[in-house]
Coordinates of C-alpha atoms and ligand atoms in Angstrom, one line a residue:
X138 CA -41.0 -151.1 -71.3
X139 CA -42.7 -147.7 -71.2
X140 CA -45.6 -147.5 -73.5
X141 CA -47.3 -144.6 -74.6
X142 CA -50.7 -143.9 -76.2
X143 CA -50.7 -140.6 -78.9
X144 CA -51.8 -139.5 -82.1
X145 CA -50.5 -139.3 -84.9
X146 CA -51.3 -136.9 -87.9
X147 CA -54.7 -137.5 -86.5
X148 CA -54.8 -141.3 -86.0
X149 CA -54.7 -143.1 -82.5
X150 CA -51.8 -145.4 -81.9
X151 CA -49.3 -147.4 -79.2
X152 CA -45.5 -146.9 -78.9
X153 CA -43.2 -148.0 -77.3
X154 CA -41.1 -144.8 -75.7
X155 CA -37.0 -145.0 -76.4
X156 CA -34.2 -142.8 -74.7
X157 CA -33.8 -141.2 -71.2
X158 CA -33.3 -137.2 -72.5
X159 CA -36.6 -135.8 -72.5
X160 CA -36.4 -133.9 -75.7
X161 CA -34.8 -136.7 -77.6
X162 CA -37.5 -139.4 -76.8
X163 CA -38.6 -141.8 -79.7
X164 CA -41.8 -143.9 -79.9
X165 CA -41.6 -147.6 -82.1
X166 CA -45.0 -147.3 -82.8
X167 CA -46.8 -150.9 -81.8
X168 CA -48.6 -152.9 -84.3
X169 CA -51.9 -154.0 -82.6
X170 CA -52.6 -153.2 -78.6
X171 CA -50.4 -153.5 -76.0
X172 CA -52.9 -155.6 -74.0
X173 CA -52.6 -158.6 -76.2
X174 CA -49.5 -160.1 -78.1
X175 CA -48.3 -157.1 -79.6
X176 CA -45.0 -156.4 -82.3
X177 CA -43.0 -153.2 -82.6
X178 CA -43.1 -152.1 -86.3
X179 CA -39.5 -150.6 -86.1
X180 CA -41.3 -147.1 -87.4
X181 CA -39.9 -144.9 -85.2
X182 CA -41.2 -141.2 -84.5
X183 CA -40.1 -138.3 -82.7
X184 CA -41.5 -137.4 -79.5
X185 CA -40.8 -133.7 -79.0
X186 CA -42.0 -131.8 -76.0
X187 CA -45.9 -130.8 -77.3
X188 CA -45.9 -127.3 -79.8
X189 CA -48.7 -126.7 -82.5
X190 CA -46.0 -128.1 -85.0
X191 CA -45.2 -131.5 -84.2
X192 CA -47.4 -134.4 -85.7
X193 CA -47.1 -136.1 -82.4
X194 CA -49.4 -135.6 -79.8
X195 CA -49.1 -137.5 -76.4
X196 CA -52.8 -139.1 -75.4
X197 CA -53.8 -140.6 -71.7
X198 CA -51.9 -143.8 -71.9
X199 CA -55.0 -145.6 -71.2
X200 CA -59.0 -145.2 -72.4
X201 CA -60.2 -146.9 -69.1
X202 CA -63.4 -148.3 -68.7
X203 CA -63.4 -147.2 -64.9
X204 CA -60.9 -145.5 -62.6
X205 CA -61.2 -146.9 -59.1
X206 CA -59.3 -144.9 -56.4
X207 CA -58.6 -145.3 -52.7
X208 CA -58.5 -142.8 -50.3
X209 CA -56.7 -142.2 -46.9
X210 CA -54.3 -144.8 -48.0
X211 CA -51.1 -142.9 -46.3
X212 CA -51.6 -142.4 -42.7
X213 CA -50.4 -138.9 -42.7
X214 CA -52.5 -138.0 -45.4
X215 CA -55.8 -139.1 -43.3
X216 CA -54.3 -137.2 -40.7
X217 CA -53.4 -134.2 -42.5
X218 CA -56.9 -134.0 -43.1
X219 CA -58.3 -134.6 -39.8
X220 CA -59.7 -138.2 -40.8
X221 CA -59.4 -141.7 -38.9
X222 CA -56.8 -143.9 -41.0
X223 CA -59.7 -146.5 -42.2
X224 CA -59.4 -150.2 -41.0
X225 CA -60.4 -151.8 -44.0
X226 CA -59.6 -150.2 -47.6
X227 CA -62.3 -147.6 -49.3
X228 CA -63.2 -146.9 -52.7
X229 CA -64.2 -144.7 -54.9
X230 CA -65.0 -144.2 -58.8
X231 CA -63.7 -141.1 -61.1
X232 CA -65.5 -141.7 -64.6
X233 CA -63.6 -141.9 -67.8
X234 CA -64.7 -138.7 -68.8
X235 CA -62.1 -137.2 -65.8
X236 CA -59.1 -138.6 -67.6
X237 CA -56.6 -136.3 -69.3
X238 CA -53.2 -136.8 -70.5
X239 CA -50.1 -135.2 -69.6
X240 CA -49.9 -132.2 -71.3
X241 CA -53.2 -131.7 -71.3
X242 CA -54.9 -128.8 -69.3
X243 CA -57.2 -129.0 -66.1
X244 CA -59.8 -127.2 -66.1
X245 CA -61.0 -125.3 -62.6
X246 CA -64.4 -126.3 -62.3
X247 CA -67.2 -123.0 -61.4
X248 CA -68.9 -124.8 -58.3
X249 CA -65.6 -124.8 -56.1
X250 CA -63.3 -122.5 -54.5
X251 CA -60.8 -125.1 -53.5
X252 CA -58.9 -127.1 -55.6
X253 CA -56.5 -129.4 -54.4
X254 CA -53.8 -131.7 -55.7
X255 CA -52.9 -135.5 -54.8
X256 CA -50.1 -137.3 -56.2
X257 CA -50.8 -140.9 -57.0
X258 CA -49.3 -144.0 -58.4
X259 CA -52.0 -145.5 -60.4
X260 CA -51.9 -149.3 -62.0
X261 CA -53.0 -150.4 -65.3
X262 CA -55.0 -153.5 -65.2
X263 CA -53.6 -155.6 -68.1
X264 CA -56.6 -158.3 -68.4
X265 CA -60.1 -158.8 -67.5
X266 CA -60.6 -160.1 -64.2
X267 CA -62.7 -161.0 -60.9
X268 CA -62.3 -162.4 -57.6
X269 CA -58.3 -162.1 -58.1
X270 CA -56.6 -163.9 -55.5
X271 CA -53.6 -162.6 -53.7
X272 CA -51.2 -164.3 -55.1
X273 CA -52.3 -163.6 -58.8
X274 CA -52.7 -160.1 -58.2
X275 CA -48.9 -159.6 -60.5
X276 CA -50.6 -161.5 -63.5
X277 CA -53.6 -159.4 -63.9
X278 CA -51.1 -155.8 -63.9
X279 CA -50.0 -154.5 -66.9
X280 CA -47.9 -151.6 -65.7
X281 CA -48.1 -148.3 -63.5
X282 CA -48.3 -144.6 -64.5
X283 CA -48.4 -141.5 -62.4
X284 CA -52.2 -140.1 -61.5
X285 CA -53.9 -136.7 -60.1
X286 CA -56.2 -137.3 -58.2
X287 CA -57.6 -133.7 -58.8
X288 CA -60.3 -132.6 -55.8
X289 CA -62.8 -129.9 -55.3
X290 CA -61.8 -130.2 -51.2
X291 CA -64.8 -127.8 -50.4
X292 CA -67.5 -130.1 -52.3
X293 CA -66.3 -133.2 -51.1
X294 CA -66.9 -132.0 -47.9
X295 CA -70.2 -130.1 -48.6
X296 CA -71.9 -133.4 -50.3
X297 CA -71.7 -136.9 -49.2
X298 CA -70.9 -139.1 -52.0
X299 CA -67.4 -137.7 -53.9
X300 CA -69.2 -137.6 -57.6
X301 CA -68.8 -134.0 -58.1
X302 CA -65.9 -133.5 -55.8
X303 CA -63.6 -135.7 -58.0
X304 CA -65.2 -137.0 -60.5
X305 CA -65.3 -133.5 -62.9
X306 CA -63.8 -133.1 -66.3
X307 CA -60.2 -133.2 -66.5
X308 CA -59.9 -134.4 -62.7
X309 CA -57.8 -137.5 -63.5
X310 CA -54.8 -136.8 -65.2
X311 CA -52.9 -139.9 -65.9
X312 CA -49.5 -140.5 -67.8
X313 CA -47.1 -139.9 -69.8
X314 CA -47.1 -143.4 -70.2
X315 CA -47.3 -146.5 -68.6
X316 CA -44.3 -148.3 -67.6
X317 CA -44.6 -152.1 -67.5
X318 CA -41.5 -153.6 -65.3
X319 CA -41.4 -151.8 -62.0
X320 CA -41.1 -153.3 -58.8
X321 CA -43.8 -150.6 -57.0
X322 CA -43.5 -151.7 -53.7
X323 CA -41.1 -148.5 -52.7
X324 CA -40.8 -145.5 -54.8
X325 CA -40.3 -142.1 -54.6
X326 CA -43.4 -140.1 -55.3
X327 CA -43.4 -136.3 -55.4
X328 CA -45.3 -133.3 -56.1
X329 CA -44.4 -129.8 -57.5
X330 CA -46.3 -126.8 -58.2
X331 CA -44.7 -124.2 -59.9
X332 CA -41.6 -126.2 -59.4
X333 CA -41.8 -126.1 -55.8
X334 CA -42.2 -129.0 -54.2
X335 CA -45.2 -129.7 -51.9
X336 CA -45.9 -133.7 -51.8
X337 CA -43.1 -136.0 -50.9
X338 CA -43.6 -139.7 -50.0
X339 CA -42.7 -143.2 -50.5
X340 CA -45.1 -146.3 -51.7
X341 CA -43.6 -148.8 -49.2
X342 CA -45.9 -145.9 -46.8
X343 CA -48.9 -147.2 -47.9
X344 CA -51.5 -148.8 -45.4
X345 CA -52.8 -151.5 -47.3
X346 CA -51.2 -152.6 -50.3
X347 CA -51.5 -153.1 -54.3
X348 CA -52.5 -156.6 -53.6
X349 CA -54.9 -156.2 -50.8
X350 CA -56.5 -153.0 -53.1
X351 CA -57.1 -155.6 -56.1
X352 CA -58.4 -158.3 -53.4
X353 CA -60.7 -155.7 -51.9
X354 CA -61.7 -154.5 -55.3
X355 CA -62.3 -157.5 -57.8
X356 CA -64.6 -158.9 -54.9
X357 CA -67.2 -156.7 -56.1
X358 CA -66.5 -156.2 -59.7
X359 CA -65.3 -157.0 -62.7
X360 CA -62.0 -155.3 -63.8
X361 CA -61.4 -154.6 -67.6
X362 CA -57.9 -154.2 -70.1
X363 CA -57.2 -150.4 -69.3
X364 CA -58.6 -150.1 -66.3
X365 CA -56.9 -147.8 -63.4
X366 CA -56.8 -148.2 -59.6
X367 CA -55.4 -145.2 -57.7
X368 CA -53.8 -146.4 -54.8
X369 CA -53.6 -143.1 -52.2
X370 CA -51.9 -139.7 -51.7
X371 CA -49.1 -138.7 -49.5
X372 CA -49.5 -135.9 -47.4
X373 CA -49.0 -133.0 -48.4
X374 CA -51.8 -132.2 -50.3
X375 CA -53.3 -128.8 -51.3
X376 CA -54.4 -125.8 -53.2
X377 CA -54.0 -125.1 -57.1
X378 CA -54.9 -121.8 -58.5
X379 CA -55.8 -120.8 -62.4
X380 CA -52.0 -120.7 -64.2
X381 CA -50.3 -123.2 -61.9
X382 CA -48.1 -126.0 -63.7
X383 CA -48.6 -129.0 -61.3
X384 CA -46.4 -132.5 -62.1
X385 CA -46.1 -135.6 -60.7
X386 CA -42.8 -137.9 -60.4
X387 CA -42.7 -141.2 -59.8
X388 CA -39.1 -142.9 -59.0
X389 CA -38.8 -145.5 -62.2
X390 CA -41.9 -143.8 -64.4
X391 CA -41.9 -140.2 -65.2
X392 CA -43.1 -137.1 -64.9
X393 CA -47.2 -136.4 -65.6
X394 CA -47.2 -132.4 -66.0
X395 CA -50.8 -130.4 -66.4
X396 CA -51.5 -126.5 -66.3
X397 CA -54.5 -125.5 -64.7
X398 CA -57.0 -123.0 -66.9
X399 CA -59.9 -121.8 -66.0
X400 CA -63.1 -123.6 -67.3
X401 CA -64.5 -121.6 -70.4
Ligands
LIG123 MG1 -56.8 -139.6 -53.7

């Protein structure tokens, strides 16, 4: 099922997203949250593509408590960059106030001159959780959506810890929605900008996987309903300039599409 988070006439709500035409999509909005037992109400709206006039307005699929993301999770990506692939899985935070929905614009921060792009597939956590074994790693996942993983490139290599670098407003866009049966383990994951494409990969790439991410991760913390884990970039990556559309499509989810303004 792919489940979307929008507004509605100004109020906040869950729906579940129906059709495959992309300008004939339908939500049935959900009574209750999608974490928890949940009903469709069998009130169905319209999900138009995004204009001034429609009442519908597609939100981040997700309000997380925390986004945790890995990096130099594809071996040509670490290379790409000139970086050792790392033995043992790394992480760091973006803070809630990075995420965006699809639609939604990113806005070039002032302090850098280099904005790049990184395709992601990003998993919902589904229920609070710690110290998640291996094996029960499938029962604490609600679903997967497509991510940004939007970076100022010249800060994070001027300043040591990534806050700045990828951690600015708008730097995590996440959506459209989150779809919640999808065997991850090898999809296609791609990149355009301006409709060209510039990231191509496959998740069965990765160097360490969704399960051995959550191991690594609930370890140390507590995960939460909602929250995100970004699990890597292809290579590929690089540049985005003021104007550019960039979108991300994941085989089996959709497509996540932002335009890049600059900050006013
Ligand atoms: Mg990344």
């Amino acid at each position: 099922m792919r489940i979307a988070r929008f507004s509605i006439d100004g109020n906040v709500a869950f729906g579940a997203v129906e059709g495959d035409k992309p300008d004939e999509l339908v939500l049935d909005i959900i009574k209750g949250i999608p974490f928890t037992d949940f009903e469709l109400s069998g009130t169905k709206v319209p999900l138009a593509p995004r204009d001034a006039k429609t009442r519908v307005r597609l939100l981040p699929p997700v309000l997380p408590n925390k986004v945790v993301a890995f990096g130099r999770n594809y071996a040509e990506h670490a290379r790409e960059l000139g970086n050792e692939v790392p033995d043992a899985p790394f992480a760091f935070f973006k803070p809630a106030t990075s995420v965006i929905g699809s639609g939604d614009e990113i806005q070039y921060p002032s302090f850098s001159q280099e904005l790049h792009h990184e395709a992601e597939l990003a998993v919902v956590i589904g229920r609070m959780c710690r110290e998640v074994p291996r094996e029960r790693v499938k029962d604490v996942i609600f679903g997967y959506t497509c991510a940004n993983d939007i970076t100022a490139r010249d800060v994070q290599r001027r300043e040591k810890q990534w806050a700045r670098a990828k951690g600015f407003d708008t730097s995590c866009p996440l959506g459209p929605w989150v779809e919640t049966e999808l065997d991850p383990s090898d999809l296609t994951i791609q990149l355009t900008v301006n409709g060209d494409q510039r990231q191509l990969g496959r998740t069965s790439e990765m160097i360490h996987s969704i399960e051995d991410l959550i191991v690594n991760i609930t370890e140390a913390m507590t995960l939460l309903p909602g929250d995100v884990i970004l699990t890597g970039t292809p290579a590929g990556v690089g540049p985005l300039n003021v104007g550019d559309e960039v979108a991300v499509t994941i085989e089996g989810i959709g497509t996540l599409t932002n335009k890049v303004i600059k900050r006013g």
